[in-house]
Coordinates of C-alpha atoms in Angstrom, one line a residue:
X1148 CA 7.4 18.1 9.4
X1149 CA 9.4 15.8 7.5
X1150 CA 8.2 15.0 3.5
X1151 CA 9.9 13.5 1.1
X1152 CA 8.9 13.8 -2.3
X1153 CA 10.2 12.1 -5.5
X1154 CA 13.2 13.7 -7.2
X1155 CA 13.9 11.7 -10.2
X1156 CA 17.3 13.7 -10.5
X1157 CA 20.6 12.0 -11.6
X1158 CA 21.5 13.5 -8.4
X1159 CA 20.2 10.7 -6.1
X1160 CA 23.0 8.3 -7.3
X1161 CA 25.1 8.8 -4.7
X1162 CA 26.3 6.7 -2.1
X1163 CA 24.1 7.5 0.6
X1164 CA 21.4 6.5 -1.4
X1165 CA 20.7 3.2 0.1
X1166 CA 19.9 5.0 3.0
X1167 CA 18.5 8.2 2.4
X1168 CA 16.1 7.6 -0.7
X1169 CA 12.8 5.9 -1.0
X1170 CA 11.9 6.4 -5.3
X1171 CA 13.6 4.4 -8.0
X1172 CA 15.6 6.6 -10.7
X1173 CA 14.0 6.1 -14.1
X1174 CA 16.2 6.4 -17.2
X1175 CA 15.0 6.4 -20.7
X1176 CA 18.5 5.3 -22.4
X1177 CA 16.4 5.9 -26.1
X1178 CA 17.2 9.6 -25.6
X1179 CA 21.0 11.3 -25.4
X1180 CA 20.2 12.6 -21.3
X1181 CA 19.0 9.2 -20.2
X1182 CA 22.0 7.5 -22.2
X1183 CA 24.5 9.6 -21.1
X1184 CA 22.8 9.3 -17.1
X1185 CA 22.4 5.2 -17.9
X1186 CA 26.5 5.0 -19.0
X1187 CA 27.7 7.1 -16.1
X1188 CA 25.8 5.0 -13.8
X1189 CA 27.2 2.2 -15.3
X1190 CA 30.5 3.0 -15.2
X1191 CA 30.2 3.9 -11.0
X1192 CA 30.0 1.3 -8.4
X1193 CA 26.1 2.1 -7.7
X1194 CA 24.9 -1.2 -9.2
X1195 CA 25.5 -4.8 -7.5
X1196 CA 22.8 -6.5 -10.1
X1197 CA 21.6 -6.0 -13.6
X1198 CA 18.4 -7.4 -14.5
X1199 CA 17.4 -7.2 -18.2
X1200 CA 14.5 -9.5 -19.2
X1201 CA 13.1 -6.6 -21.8
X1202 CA 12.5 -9.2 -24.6
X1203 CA 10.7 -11.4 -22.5
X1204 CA 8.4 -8.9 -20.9
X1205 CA 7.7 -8.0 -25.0
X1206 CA 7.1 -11.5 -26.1
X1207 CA 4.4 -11.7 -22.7
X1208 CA 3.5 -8.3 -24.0
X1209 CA 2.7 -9.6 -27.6
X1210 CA 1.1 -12.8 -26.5
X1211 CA -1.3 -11.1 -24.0
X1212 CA -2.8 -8.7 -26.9
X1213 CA -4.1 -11.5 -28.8
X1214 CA -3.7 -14.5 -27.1
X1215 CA -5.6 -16.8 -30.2
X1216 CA -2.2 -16.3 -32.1
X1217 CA 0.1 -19.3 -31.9
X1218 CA 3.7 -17.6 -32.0
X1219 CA 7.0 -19.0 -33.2
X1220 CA 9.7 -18.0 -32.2
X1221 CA 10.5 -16.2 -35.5
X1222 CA 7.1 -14.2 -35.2
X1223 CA 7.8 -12.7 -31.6
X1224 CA 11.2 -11.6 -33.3
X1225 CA 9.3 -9.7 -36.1
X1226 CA 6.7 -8.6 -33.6
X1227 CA 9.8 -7.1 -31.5
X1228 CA 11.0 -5.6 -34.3
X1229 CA 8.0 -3.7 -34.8
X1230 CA 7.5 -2.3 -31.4
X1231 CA 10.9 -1.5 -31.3
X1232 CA 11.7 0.2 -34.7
X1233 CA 15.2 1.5 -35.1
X1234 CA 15.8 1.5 -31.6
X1235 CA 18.3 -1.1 -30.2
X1236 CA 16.5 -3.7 -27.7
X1237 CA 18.3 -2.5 -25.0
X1238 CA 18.0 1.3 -25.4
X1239 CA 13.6 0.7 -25.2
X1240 CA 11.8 0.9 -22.7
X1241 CA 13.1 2.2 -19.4
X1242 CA 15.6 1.4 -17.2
X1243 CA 15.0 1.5 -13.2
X1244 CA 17.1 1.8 -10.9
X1245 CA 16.7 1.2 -7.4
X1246 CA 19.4 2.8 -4.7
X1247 CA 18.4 1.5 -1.6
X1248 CA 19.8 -2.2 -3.1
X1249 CA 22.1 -1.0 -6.4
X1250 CA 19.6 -3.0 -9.0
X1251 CA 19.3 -1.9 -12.3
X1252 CA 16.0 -3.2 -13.9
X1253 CA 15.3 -2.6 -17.9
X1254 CA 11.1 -2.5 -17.9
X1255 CA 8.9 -1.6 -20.4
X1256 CA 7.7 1.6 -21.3
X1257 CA 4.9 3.2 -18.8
X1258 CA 1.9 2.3 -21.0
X1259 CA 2.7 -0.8 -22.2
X1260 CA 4.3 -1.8 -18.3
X1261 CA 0.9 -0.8 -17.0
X1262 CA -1.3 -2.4 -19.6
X1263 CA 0.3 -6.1 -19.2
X1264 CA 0.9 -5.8 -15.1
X1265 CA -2.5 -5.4 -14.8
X1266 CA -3.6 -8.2 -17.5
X1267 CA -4.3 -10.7 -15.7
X1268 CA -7.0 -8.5 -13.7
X1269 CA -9.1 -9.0 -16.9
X1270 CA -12.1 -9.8 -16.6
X1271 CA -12.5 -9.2 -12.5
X1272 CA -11.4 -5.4 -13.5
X1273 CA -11.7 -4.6 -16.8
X1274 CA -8.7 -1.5 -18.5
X1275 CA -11.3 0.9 -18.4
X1276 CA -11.7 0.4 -15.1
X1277 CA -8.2 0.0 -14.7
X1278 CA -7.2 3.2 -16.1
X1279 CA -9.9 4.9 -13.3
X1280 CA -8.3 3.4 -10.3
X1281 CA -4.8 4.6 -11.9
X1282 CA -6.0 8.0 -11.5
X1283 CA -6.8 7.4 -8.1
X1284 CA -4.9 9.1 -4.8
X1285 CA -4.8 6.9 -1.9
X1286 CA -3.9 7.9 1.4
X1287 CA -2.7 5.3 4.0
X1288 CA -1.7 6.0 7.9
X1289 CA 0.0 3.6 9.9
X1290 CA 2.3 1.9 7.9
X1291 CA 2.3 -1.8 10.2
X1292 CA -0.9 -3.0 10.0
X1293 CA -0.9 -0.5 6.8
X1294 CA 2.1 -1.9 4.9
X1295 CA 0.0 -5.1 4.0
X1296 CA -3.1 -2.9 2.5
X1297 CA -0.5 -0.5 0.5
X1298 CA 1.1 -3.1 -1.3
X1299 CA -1.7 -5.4 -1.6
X1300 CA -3.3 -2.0 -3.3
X1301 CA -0.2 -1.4 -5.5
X1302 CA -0.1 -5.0 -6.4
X1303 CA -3.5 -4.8 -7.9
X1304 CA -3.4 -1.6 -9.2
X1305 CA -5.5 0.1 -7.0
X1306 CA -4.5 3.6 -6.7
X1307 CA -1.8 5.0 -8.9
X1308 CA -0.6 8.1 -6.6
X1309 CA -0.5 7.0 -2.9
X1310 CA 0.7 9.5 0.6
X1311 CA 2.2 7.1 3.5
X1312 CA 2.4 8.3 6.5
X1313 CA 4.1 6.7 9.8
X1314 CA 6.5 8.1 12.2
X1315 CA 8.0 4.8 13.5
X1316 CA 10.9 2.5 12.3
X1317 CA 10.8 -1.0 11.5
X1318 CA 11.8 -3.0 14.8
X1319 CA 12.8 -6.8 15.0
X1320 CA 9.3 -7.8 16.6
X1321 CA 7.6 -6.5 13.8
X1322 CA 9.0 -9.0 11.7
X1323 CA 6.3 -11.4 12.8
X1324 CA 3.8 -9.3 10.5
X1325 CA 5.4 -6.9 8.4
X1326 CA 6.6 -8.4 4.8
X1327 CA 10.3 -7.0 5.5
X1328 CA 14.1 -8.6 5.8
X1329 CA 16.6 -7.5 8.9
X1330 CA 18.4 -5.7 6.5
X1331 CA 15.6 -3.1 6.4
X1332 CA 15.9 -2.9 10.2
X1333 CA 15.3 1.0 11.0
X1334 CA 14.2 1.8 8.0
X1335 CA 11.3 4.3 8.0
X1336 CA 8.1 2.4 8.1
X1337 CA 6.8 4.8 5.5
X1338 CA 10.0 4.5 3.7
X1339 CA 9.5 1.2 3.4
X1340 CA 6.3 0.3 2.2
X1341 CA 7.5 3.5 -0.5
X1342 CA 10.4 0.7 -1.7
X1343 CA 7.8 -2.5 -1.7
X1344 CA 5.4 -0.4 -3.8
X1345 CA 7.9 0.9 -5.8
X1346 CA 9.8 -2.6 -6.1
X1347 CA 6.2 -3.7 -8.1
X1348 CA 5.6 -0.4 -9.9
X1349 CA 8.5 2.1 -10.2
X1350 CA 6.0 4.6 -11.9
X1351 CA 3.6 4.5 -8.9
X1352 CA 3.5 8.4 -7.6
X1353 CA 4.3 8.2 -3.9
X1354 CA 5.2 11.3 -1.2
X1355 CA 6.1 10.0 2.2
X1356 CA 5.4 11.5 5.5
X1357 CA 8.2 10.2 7.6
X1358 CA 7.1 12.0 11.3
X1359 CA 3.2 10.5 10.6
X1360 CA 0.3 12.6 11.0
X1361 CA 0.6 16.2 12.7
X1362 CA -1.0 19.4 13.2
X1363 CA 1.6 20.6 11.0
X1364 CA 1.5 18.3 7.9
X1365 CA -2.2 16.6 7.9
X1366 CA -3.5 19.2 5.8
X1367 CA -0.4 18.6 3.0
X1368 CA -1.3 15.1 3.5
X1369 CA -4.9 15.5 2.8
X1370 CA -4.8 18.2 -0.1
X1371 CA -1.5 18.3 -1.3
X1372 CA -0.3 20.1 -4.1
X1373 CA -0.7 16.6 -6.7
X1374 CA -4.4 17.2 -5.9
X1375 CA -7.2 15.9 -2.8
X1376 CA -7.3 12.1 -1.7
X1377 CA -10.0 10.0 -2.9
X1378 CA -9.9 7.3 -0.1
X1379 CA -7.9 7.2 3.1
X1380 CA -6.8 4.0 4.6
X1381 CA -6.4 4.6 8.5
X1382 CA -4.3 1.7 10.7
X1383 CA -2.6 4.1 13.2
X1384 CA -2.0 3.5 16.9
X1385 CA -1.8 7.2 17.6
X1386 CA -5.6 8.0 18.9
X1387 CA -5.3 11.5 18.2
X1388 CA -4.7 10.9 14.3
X1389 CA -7.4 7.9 14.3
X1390 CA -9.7 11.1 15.2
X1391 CA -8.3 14.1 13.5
X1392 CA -7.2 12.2 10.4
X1393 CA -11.5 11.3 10.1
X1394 CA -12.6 15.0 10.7
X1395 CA -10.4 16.2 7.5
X1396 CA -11.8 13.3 5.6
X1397 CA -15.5 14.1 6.8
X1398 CA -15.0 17.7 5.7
X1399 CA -13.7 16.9 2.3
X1400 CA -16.1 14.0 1.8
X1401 CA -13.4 11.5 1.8
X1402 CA -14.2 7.8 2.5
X1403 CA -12.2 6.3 5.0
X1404 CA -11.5 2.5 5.6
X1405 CA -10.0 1.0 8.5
X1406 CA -9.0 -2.4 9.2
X1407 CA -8.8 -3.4 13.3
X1408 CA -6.7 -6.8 12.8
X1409 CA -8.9 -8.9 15.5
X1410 CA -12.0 -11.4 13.8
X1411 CA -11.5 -9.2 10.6
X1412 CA -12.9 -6.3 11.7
X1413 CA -13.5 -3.9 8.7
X1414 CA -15.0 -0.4 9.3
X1415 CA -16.0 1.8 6.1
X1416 CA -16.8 5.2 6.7
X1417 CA -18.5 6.9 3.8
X1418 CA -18.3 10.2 4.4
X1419 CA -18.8 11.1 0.7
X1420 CA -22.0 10.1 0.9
X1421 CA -22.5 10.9 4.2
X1422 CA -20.9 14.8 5.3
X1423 CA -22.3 14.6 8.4
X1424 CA -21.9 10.9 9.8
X1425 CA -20.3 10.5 13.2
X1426 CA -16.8 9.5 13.2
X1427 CA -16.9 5.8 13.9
X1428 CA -20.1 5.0 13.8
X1429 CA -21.5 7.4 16.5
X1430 CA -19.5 4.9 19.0
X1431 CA -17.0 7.9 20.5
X1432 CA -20.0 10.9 20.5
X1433 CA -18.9 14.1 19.9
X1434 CA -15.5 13.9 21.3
X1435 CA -13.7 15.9 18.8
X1436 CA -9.2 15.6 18.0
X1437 CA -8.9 18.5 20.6
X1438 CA -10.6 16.2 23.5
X1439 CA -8.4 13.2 22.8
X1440 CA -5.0 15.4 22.9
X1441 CA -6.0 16.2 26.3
X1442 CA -6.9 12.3 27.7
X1443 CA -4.5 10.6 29.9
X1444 CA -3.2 6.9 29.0
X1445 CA -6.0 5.1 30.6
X1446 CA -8.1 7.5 28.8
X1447 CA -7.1 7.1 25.6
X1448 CA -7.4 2.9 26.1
X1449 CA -11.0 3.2 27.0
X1450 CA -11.7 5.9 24.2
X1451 CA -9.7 3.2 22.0
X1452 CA -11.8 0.2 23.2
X1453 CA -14.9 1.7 22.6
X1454 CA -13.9 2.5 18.7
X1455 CA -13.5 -1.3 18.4
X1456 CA -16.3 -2.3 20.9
X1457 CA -14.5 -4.1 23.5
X1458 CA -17.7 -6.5 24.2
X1459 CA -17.0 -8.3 20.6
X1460 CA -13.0 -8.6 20.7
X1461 CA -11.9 -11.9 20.2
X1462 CA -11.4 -13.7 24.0
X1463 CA -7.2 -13.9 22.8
X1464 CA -7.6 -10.0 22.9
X1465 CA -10.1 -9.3 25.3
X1466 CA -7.6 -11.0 27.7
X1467 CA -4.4 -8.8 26.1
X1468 CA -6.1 -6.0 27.3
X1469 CA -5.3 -5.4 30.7
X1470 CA -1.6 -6.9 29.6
X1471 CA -0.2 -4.4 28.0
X1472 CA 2.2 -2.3 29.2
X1473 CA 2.8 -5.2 32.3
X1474 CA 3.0 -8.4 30.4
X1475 CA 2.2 -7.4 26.7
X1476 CA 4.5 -4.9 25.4
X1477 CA 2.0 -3.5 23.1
X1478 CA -1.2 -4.6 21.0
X1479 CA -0.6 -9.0 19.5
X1480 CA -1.4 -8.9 16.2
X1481 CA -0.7 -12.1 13.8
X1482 CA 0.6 -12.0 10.4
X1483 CA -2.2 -13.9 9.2
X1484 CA -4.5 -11.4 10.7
X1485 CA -2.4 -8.6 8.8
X1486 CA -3.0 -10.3 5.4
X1487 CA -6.1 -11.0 5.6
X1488 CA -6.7 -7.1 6.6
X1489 CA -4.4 -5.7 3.7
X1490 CA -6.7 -8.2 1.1
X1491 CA -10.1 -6.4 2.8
X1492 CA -9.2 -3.0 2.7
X1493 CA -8.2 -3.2 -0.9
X1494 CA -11.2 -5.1 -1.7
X1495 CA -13.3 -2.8 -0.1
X1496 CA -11.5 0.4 -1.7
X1497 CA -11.6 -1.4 -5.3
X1498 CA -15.1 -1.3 -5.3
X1499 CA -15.6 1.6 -3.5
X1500 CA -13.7 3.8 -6.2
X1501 CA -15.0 1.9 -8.7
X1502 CA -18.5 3.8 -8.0
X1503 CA -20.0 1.1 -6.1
X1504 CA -22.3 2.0 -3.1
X1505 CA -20.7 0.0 -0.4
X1506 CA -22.1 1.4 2.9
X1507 CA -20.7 2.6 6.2
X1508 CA -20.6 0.2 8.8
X1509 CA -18.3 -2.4 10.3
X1510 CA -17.9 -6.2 9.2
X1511 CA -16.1 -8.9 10.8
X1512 CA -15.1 -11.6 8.8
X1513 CA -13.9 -13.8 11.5
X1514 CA -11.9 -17.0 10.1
X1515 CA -12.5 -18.6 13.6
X1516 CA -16.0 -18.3 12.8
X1517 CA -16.2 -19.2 9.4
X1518 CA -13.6 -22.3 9.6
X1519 CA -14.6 -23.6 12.9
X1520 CA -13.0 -26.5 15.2
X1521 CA -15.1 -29.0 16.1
X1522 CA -14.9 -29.8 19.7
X1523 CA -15.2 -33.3 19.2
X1524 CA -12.2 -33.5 16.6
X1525 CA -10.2 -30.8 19.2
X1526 CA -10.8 -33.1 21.9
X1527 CA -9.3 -36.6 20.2
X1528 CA -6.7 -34.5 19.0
X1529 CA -5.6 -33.6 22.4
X1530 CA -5.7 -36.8 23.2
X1531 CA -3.6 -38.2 20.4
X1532 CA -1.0 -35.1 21.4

């Protein structure tokens, strides 16, 4: 098994950082360590780009606490000077930096970062509400389909200690749906998403599980020494973790969400509510992680097709099917398809957390369906063409 977990150690300023580290460094320049740590780093060839807009993000920060108040420029100044006290501008706050690309961010403090991020979530999720979903552990496997649902979850504030697990690396064709650059080219899928996250929130908690789901590490990955998951996000391609990964989550009563990327399909398993629901729906039986280890390839495919319910695929992927592996090199998947997965599954989580009774079952929300073509208008366009 292969974990990483954050070590926020002056240590990890070294020059295989770019490569080997997946958590910002966070320096708090206001005390003598983080001053010292902040000068030193300075002084090395670490950074390629400073980026210091601290007086902005405290002027947003002042106007977003009472946005009735018409403010000069003078009275942002003064309201500075109070948040700040004695401390020089650019010794408050914190400042980040991120090794895998040599910037240096300053950012505001934690609480005050956290409180105007997440402002403009007012009224649709209120800081009470906020604060709960900060308290939140997330897992997600399967860091493809998965990468759009962690960050759209991290964007939002959904989930403020998250475990990613994926074994794979990012390839070139996965560039037609991942939110990635060539330069992260064999980068760690999990190690990835970890940077994106962290590239939005550097005080996010995250733990990465670089070799994806085993025998050996599911149970860290499930109950962990920061504490139990509260809602697992499952987007995997391996079949055995699609099935073991819901038989931890059914014993600990963990709710599990899963996003198929064909017509929107959205499945919600709510095994908190319900400890002794079938895994997916009832569809596969009682065929348990043990059974699928043992299945063959074509097996697995059928078990696999029978999960999704290969009668309602979408015709583009009912006729990928018997492709792959001759023609198709694996499963097509779109990037619009991706996004519009990530945005469901951290919908559907929101709420879930949030206390509200969202039941098991599976939804499509099929954009064919609900933004049809008109055969009419298709066939004068062909002819125009």
């Amino acid at each position: 098994m292969v974990r990483h977990r954050s070590d926020p150690r002056p240590a990890v300023l070294t020059p295989d950082a770019a490569t080997s580290h997946f958590r910002p460094v966070l320096l708090d320049a206001s005390s003598p360590d983080g001053l010292r740590d902040l000068e030193a780093l300075a002084a090395s060839s670490s950074v390629t780009a400073v980026h210091d807009t601290i007086d902005d993000q405290l002027d947003e920060l002042i106007r977003c606490e009472d946005p009735a108040v018409e403010h000069s420029a003078d009275s942002l100044a003064a309201s500075r000077r109070r948040i700040c006290g004695e401390t020089p501008l650019w010794r408050w706050g914190t400042w980040v930096f991120y090794p895998w690309n040599g910037r240096l961010v300053h950012v505001l403090g934690r609480n005050d970062f956290q409180r105007l991020r997440t402002d403009r979530n007012r009224s649709k999720i209120d800081r009470a509400q906020q604060r709960d979903l900060r308290a939140r552990r997330i897992g997600v496997v399967g860091l493809s389909v998965g990468n759009s649902a962690a960050v759209t979850l991290a964007m939002e504030g959904v989930g403020g200690s998250f475990r990613l697990a994926d074994f794979d690396t990012l390839g070139l064709s996965n560039l037609n749906r991942l939110r990635a650059g060539l330069g992260d080219l064999g980068v760690s899928k999990a190690v990835l998403a970890a940077r994106q996250m962290f590239e939005i929130d550097p005080y996010l908690d995250i733990e990465v599980f670089t070799d994806g789901l085993t025998e050996e590490s599911i149970g860290e990955f499930f109950d962990g020494s920061g504490g139990a998951l509260d809602l697992l996000v499952e987007e995997c391609d391996t079949v055995w973790a699609k099935v073991a990964a819901r038989e931890y989550a059914r014993r600990r009563g963990i709710p599990v969400l899963m996003d198929a990327n064909d017509r929107g399909l959205l499945d919600v398993e709510r095994f908190d509510l319900e400890p002794h629901r079938p895994l997916f729906h009832g569809r596969t039986g009682e065929a348990t992680s043990s059974d699928v280890a043992r299945m063959n390839r074509d097996e697995l495919l059928s078990f696999l097709l029978t999960v999704v319910d290969e009668s309602r695929l979408s015709p583009a992927m009912r006729g990928a099917v018997g492709e792959i592996g001759r023609s198709l090199s694996s499963w097509p998947q779109l990037a619009s398809g991706v996004m519009l997965g990530g945005a469901l599954v951290a919908d559907t989580a929101r709420r879930i957390l949030l206390g509200e009774l969202i039941e098991s079952g599976r939804t499509y929300i099929d954009l064919d369906e609900l933004i049809p073509a008109v055969d009419e208008f298709a066939r004068v366009l062909e002819e125009v063409r």
